[in-house]
Coordinates of C-alpha atoms in Angstrom, one line a residue:
X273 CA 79.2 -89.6 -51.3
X274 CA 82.0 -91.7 -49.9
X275 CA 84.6 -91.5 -52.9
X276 CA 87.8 -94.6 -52.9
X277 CA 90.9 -92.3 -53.3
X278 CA 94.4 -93.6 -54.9
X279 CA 95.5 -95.1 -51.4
X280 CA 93.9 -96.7 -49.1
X281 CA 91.7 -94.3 -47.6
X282 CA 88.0 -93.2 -48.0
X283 CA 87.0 -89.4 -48.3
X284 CA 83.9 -87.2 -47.4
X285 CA 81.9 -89.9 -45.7
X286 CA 78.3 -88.8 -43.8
X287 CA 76.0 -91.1 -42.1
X288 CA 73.7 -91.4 -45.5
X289 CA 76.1 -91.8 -47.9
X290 CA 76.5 -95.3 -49.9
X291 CA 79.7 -97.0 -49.9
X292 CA 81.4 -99.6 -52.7
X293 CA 82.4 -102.6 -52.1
X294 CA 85.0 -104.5 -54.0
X295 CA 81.8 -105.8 -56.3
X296 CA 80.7 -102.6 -56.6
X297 CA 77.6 -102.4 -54.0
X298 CA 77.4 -102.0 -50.8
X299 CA 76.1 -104.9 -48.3
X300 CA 71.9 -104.9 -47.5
X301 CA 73.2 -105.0 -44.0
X302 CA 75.3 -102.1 -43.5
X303 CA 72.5 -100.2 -45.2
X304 CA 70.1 -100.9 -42.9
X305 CA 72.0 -100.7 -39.7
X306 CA 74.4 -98.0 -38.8
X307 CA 76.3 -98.9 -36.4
X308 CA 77.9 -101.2 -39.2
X309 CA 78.4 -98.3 -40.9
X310 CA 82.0 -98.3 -42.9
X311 CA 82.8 -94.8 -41.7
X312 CA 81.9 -95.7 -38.1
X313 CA 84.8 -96.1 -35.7
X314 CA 86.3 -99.5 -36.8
X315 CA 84.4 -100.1 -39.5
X316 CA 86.1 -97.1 -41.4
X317 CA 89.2 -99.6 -40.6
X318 CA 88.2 -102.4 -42.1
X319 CA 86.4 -100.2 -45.2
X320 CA 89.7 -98.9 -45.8
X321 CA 91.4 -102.3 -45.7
X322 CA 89.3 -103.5 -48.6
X323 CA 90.3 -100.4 -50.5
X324 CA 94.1 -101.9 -49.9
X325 CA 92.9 -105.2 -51.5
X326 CA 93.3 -104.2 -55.4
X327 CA 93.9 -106.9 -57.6
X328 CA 97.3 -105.5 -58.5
X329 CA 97.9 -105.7 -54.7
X330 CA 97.1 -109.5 -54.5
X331 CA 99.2 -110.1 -58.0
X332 CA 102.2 -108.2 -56.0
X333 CA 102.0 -110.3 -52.9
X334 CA 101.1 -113.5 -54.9
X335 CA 104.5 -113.1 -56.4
X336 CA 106.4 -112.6 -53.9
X337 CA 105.1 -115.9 -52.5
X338 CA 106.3 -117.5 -55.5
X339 CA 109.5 -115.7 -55.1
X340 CA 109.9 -117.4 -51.9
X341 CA 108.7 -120.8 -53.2
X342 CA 111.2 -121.2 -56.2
X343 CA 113.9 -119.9 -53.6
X344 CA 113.4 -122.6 -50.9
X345 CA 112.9 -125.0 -54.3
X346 CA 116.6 -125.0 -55.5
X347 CA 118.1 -124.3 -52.2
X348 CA 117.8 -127.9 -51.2
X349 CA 115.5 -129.5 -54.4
X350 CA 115.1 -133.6 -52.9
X351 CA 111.2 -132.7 -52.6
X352 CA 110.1 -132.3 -56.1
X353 CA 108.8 -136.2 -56.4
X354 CA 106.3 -135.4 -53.1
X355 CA 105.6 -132.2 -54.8
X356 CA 104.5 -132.8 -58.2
X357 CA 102.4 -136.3 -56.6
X358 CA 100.6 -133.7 -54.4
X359 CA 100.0 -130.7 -57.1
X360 CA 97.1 -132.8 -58.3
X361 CA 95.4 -133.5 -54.6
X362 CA 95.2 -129.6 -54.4
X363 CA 94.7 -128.8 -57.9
X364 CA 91.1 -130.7 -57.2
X365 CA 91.0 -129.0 -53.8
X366 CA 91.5 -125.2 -55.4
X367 CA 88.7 -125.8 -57.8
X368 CA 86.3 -126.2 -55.2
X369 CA 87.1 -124.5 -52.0
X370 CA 88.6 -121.5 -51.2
X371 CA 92.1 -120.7 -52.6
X372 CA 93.3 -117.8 -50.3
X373 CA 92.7 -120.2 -47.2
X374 CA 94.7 -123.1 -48.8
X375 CA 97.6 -121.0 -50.4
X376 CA 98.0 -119.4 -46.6
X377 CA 98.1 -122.7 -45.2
X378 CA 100.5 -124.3 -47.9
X379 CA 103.1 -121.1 -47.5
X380 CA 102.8 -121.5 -43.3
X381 CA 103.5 -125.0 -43.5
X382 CA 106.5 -125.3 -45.6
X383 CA 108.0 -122.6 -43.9
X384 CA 107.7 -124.4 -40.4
X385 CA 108.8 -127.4 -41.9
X386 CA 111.8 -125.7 -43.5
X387 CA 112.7 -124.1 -40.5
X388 CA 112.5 -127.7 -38.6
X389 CA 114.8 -129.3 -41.3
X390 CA 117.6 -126.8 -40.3
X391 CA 117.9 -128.1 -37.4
X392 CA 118.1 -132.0 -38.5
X393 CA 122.0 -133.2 -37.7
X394 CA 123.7 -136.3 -40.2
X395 CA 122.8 -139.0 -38.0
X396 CA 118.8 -138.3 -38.8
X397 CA 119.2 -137.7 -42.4
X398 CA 116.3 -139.8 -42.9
X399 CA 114.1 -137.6 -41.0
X400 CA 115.9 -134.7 -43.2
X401 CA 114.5 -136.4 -46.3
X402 CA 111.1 -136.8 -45.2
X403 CA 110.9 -133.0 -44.3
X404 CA 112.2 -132.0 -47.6
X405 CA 109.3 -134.7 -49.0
X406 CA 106.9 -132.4 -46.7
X407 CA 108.2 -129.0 -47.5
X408 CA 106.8 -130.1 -51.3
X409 CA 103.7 -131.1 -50.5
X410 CA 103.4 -127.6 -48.6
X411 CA 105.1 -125.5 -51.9
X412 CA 102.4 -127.7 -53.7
X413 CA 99.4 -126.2 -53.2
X414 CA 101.1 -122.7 -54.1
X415 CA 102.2 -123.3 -57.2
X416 CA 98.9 -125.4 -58.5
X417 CA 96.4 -122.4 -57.1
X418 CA 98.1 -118.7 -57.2
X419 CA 97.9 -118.7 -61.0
X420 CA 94.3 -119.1 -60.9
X421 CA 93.6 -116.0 -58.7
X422 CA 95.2 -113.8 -61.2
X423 CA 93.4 -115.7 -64.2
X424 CA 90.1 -114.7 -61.8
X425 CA 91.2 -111.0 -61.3
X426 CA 92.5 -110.2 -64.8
X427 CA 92.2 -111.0 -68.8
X428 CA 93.7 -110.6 -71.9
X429 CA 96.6 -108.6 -72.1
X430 CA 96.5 -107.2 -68.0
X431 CA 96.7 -110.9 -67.3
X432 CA 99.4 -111.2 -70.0
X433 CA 101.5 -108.9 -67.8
X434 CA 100.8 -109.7 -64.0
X435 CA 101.5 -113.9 -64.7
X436 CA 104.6 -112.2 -66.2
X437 CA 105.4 -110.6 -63.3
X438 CA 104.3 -113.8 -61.1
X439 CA 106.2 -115.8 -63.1
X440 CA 109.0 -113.8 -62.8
X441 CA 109.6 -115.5 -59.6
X442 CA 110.6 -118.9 -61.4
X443 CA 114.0 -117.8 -62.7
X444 CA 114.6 -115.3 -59.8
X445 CA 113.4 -117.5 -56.9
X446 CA 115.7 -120.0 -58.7
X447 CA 118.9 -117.8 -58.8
X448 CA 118.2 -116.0 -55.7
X449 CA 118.1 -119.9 -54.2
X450 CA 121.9 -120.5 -55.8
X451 CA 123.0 -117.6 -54.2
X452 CA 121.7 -117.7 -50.8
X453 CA 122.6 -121.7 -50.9
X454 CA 126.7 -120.7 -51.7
X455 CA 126.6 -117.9 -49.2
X456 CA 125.3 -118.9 -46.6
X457 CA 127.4 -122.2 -47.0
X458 CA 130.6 -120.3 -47.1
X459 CA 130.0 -117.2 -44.5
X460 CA 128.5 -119.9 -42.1
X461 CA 130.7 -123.1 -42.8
X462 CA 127.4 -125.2 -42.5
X463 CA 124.9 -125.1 -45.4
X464 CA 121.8 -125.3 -42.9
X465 CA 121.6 -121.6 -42.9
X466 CA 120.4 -121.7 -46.0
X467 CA 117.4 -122.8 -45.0
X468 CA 116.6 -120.2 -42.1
X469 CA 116.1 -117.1 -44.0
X470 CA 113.2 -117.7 -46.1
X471 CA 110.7 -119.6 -43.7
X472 CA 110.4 -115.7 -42.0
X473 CA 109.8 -113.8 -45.3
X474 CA 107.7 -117.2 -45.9
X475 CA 105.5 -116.7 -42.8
X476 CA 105.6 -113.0 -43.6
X477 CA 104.4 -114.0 -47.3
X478 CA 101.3 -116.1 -45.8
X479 CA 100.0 -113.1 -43.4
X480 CA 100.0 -110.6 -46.6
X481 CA 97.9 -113.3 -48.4
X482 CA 95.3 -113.3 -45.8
X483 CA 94.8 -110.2 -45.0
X484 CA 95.2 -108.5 -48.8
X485 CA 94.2 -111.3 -51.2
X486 CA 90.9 -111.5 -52.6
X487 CA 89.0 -114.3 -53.4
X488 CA 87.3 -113.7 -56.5
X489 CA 84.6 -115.5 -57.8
X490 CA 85.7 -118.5 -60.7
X491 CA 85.4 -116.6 -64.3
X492 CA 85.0 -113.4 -63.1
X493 CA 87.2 -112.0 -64.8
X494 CA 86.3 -113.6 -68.9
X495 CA 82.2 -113.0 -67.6
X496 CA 81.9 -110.0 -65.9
X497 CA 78.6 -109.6 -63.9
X498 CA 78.0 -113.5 -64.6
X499 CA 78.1 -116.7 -62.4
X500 CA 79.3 -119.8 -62.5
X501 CA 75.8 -121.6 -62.1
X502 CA 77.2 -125.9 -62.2
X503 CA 80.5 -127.4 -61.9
X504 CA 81.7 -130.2 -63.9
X505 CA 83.2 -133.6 -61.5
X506 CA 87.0 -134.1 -61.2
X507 CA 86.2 -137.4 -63.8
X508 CA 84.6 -135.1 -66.7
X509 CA 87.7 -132.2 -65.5
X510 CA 90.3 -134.6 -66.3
X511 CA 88.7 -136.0 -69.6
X512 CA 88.1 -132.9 -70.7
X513 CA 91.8 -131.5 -70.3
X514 CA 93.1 -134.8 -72.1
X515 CA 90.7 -134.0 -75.2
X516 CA 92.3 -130.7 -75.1
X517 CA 94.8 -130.5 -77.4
X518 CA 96.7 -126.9 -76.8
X519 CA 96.2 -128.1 -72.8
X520 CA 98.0 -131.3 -73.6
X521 CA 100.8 -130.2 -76.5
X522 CA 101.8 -127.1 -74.5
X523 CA 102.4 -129.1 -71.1
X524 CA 104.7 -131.3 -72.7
X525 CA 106.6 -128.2 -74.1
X526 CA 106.5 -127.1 -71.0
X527 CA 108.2 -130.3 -69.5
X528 CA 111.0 -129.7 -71.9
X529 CA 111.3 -126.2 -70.3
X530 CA 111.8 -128.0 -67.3
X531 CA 113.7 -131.0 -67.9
X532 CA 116.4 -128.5 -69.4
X533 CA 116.4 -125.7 -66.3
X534 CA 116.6 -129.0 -63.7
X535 CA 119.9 -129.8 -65.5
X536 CA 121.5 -127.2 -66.0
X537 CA 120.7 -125.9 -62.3
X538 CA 122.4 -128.8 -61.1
X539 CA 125.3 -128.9 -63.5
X540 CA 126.7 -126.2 -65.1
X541 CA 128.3 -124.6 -62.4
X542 CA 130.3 -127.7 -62.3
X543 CA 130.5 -128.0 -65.9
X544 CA 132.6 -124.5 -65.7
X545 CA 134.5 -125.3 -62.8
X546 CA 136.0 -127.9 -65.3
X547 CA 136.3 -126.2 -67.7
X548 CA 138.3 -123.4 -66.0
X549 CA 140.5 -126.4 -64.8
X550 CA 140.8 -127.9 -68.4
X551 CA 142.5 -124.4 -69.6
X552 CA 144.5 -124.4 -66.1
X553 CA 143.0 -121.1 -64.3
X554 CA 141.6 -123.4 -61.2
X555 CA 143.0 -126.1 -59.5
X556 CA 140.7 -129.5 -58.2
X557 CA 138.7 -128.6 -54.8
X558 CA 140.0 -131.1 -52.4
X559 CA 138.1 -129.2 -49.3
X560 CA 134.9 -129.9 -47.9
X561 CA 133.6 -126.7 -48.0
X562 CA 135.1 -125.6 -51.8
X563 CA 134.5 -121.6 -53.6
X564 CA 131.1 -121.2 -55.2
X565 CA 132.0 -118.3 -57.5
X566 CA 130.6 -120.3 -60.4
X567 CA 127.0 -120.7 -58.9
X568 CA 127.2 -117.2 -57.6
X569 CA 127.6 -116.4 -61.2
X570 CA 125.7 -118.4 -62.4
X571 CA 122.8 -117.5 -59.9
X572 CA 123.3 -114.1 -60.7
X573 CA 122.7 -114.7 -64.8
X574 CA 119.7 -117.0 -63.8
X575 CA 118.0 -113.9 -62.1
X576 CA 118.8 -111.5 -65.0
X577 CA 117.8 -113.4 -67.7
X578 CA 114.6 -114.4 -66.3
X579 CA 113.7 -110.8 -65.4
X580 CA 114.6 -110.2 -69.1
X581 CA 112.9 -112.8 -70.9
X582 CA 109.6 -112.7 -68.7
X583 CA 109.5 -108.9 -69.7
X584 CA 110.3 -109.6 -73.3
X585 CA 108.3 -112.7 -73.8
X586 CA 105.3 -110.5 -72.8
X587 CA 105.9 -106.9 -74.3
X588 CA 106.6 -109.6 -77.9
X589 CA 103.3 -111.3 -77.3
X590 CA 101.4 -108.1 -76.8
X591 CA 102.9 -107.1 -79.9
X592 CA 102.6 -110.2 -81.9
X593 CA 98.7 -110.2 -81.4
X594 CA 98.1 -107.5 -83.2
X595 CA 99.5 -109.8 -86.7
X596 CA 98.0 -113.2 -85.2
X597 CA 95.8 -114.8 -82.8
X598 CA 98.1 -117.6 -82.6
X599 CA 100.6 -115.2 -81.0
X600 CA 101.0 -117.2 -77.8
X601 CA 102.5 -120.4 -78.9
X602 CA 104.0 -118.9 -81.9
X603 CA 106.1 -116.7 -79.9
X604 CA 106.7 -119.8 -77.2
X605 CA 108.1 -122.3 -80.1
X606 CA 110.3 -119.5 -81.9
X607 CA 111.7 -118.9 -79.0
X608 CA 112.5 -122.2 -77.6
X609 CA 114.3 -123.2 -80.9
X610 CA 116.6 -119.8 -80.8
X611 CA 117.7 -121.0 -77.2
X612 CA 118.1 -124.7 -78.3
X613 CA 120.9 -122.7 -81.0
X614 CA 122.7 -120.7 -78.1
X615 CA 122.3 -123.4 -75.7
X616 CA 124.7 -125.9 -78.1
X617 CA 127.2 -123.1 -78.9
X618 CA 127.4 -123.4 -75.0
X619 CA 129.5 -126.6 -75.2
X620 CA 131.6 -125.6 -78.4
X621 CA 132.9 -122.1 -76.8
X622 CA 133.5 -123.1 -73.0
X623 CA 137.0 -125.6 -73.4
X624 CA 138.4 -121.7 -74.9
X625 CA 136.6 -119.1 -73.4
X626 CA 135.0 -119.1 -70.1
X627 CA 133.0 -115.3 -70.7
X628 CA 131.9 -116.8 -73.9
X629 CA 130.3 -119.5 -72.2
X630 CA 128.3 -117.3 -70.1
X631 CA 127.3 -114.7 -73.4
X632 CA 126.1 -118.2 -74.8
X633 CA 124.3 -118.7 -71.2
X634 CA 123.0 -115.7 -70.7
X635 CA 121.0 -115.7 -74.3
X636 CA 119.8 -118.7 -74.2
X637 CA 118.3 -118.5 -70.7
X638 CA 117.0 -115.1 -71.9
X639 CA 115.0 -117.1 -74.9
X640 CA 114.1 -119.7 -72.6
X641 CA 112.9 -117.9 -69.9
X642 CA 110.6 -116.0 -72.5
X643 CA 107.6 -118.6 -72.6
X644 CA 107.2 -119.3 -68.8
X645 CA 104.3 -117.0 -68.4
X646 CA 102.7 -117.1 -72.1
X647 CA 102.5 -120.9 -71.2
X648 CA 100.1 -120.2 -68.5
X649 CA 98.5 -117.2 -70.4
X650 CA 97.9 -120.4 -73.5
X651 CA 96.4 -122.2 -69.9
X652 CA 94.2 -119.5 -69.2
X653 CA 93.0 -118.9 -72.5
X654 CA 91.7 -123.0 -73.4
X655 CA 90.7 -124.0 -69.9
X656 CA 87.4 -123.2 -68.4
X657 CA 87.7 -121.1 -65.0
X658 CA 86.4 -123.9 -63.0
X659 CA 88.9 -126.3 -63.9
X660 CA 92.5 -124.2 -64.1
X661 CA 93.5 -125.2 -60.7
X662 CA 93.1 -128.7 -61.8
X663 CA 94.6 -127.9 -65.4
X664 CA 97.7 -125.7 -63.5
X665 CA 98.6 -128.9 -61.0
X666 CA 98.6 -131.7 -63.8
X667 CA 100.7 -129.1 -65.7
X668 CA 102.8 -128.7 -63.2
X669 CA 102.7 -132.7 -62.8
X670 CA 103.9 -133.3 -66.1
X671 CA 106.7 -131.0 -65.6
X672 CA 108.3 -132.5 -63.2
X673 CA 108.0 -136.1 -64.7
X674 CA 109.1 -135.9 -67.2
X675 CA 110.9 -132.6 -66.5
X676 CA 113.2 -131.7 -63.4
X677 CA 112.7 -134.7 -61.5
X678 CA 114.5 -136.8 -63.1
X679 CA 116.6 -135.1 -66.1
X680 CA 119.8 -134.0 -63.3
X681 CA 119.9 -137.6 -62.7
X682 CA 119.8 -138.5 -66.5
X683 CA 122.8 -136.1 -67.1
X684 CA 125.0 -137.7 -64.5
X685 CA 123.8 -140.8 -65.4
X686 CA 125.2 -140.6 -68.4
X687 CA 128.2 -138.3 -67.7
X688 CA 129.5 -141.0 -65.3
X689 CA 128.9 -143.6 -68.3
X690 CA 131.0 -142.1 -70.6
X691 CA 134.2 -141.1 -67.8
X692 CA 133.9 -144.5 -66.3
X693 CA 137.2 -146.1 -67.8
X694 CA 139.1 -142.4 -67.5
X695 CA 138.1 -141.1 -64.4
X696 CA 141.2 -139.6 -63.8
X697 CA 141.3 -137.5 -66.9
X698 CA 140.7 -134.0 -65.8
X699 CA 139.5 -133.2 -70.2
X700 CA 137.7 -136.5 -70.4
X701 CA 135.9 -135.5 -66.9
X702 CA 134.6 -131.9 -68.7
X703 CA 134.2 -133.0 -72.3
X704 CA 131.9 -136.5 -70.8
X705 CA 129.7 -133.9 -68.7
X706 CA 129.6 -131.5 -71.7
X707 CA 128.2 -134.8 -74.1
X708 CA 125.4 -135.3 -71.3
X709 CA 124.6 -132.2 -71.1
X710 CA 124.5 -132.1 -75.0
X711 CA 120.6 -133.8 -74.4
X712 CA 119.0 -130.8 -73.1
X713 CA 119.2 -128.8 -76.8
X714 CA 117.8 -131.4 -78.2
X715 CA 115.3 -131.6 -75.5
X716 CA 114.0 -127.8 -76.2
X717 CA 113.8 -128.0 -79.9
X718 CA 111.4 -130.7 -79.1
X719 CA 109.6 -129.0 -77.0
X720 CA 109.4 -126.2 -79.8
X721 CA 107.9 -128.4 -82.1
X722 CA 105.4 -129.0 -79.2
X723 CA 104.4 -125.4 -79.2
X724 CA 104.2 -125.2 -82.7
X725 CA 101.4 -128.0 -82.7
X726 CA 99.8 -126.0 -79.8
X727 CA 99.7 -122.8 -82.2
X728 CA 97.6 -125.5 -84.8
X729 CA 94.9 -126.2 -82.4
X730 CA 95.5 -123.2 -79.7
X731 CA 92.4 -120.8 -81.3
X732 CA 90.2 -123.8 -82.2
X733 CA 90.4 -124.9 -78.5
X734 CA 90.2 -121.3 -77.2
X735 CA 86.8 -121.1 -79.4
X736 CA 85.4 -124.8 -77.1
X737 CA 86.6 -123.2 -73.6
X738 CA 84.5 -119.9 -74.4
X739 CA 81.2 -121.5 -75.6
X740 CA 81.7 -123.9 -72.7
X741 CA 81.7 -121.1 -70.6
X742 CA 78.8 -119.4 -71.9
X743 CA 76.9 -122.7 -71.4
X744 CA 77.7 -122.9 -67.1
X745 CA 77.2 -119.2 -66.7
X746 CA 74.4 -117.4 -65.8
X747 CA 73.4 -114.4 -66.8
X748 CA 73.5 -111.4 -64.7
X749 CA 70.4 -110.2 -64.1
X750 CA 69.2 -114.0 -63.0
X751 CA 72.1 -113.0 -60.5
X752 CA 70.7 -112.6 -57.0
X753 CA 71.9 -109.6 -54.8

């Protein structure tokens, strides 16, 4: 009997013996005909590759994807309007077709086109914008279908911890962007080399996907054995997600999450920078290429308190089920309204004390950072297989809205508002940017209260999304072999 050892290799094969698939039985044609036998010469090749394609594989590479997406996202972030206006088209386009093609084709794209934009001198900054626009429509597709993979390989608390470790990717993508943005700025004296590293580890990403990632079928995961027998039009998708209320509450906390980690990516490294020159340990930059040790820094604290609060957020969840079934959101909204607390004492501590500023930083990014993957666990859990691709791009959609896209605008908006008759006034310059930024707390606790509705409705909606399933599944033994 042909037995699927820990690696990737198969043992004690003969020419009778039966071989398992990745469904568990072996195809009526290589039964029939040996010379497609799996341990034949080439076919014990490609027998062994499927052995290499475990769903914990696929979770690994699909992650490091969205590593590489959330890096190339804040290195140079003029693309999230094209991004979050395309999430939707391939939201629809995941739900029906398959995923592993289109992710593979998103990640090779963006990284040409990122590659190409390096390249783009001043004089066609035009043409510079409208790759950026592209590179978002390419990063689109990623972030609207990988989620759903893992929601089709995994459930309950395994899911729980891969989209924590996929989502891990959001804070250290993010911080891993600042830093390769301020070094390769200053080693290279031109900031375009920012932009050359990751469309290799990008093209890199999108081979691993193709040749390692599954493509499991919708709901295979929550009905093992069973098939999805109808699906639902984009029309009854959408009014169906609207109805729901966890879906619809838990989006707009999750835009909150956003609008406050688009500000503060574009403006606290400044907002410390004047502070530091407020208590007279740094002098105005009047270079055009000026030191970046505060977004090093701050890069740097990014990555380490998303790889804390990811892991936290879901060892506490885990935890916190075995008191509650409202454990998701609950743990999402107390979280959110600790940060909102250490986020404020931000702008009270940093005119004295620079480190304190970044203890005050570093916790609430930690508490922050805790909800990013029990949102899309909340996701998983209300929204009918068939339709989380569209659920995850409207999500994402929302986010940037009323999230990111606009809110580092908003804060220097305002900043510039309240310095406009003392622009010279190196205090009034920090304490006017500290007053914007004084929004985003109040921001968060909002989006608390958001979870905290979610955690009303969330097991009343998870309740609709499993009798719905129940309904478009069939049973497996009407399953044909």
């Amino acid at each position: 009997m042909c037995v699927e050892s820990d690696g990737c290799e198969m043992e004690g094969c003969s020419s009778s013996d039966e071989v398992r698939t990745l469904s568990g039985s072996m195809s009526p044609g290589l039964k029939s005909n040996p010379d497609l036998h799996p341990c034949k010469p080439g076919q014990k090749f490609r027998a062994a590759l499927l052995r290499c394609r475990s769903p914990t594989a696929a979770a690994g590479i699909l992650s490091f994807g969205n590593v590489l997406n959330y890096m190339d996202r804040y290195t140079v972030a003029v693309f999230i309007c094209s991004f979050m206006v395309a999430a939707p088209i391939f939201g629809y386009l995941g739900d029906r077709f398959n995923r592993k093609v289109i992710l593979s084709c998103g990640i090779f794209f963006w990284s040409i086109v990122t590659l190409s934009s390096s390249f783009i001198g001043k004089e066609y900054y035009w043409l510079f914008v409208l790759s950026r626009g592209l590179v978002g429509i390419g990063e689109s597709s990623y972030s609207s279908i990988s989620p759903t993979i893992i929601g089709d390989l995994f459930t309950n608390n395994s899911r729980t911890t891969m989209l924590s470790i996929f989502y891990l990717a959001i804070p250290l993508g993010s911080g891993l962007g600042y830093i390769l943005g301020s070094s390769a700025k200053v080693a290279a004296g031109d900031w375009h080399w920012a932009l050359r590293v990751s469309p290799v580890l990008g093209i890199t990403a999108g081979t691993l996907i193709l040749v390692f990632v599954p493509e499991p079928k919708r709901g295979s995961a929550d009905q093992v054995g069973g098939r999805i027998k109808s699906r639902t039009s984009w029309f009854c998708d959408m009014k169906a997600l609207a109805k729901n209320r966890s879906y619809v509450f838990s989006s707009l906390a999750s835009a909150a999450v956003s609008f406050a980690t688009g500000a503060f990516g574009m403006w606290i490294p400044l907002y410390l920078t004047r502070a530091q020159m407020v208590q007279k340990t740094a002098e105005a930059c009047t270079k055009e290429i000026c030191s970046s040790t505060d977004s090093l820094i701050f890069g740097a604290i990014t990555c380490v308190t998303g790889l804390l609060g990811v892991v936290i957020g879901a060892a506490t969840t885990r935890l916190c089920r075995q008191k509650t079934e409202r454990a998701d959101p609950l743990v999402c909204a107390v979280s959110m309204l600790g940060s909102a607390i250490f986020i404020c004492l931000i702008f009270v501590v940093a005119k004295k004390s620079i480190v304190g500023a970044y203890v005050c930083i570093f916790i609430g990014e930690t508490l922050l950072f805790l909800n990013w993957a029990i949102t899309a666990d909340i996701l998983m859990f209300v929204v009918i297989p068939t339709r989380r691709a569209t659920a995850v791009a409207f999500q994402s959609f929302t986010s940037h809205l009323l999230g990111d896209a606009g809110s580092p605008y908003l804060i220097g908006l305002i900043s510039d508002g309240l310095q406009e008759n003392y622009t010279t006034s190196t205090l009034w310059r920090f304490l006017s940017l500290g007053y914007a930024l004084m929004l985003c707390p109040f921001i968060i606790v909002l989006g608390g209260m958001f979870f905290l509705v979610t955690a009303l409705f969330f097991l009343d909606d998870r309740e609709k999304a499993e009798k719905q399933l129940n309904q478009l599944t069939r049973p497996p033994s009407s399953v044909k072999v």
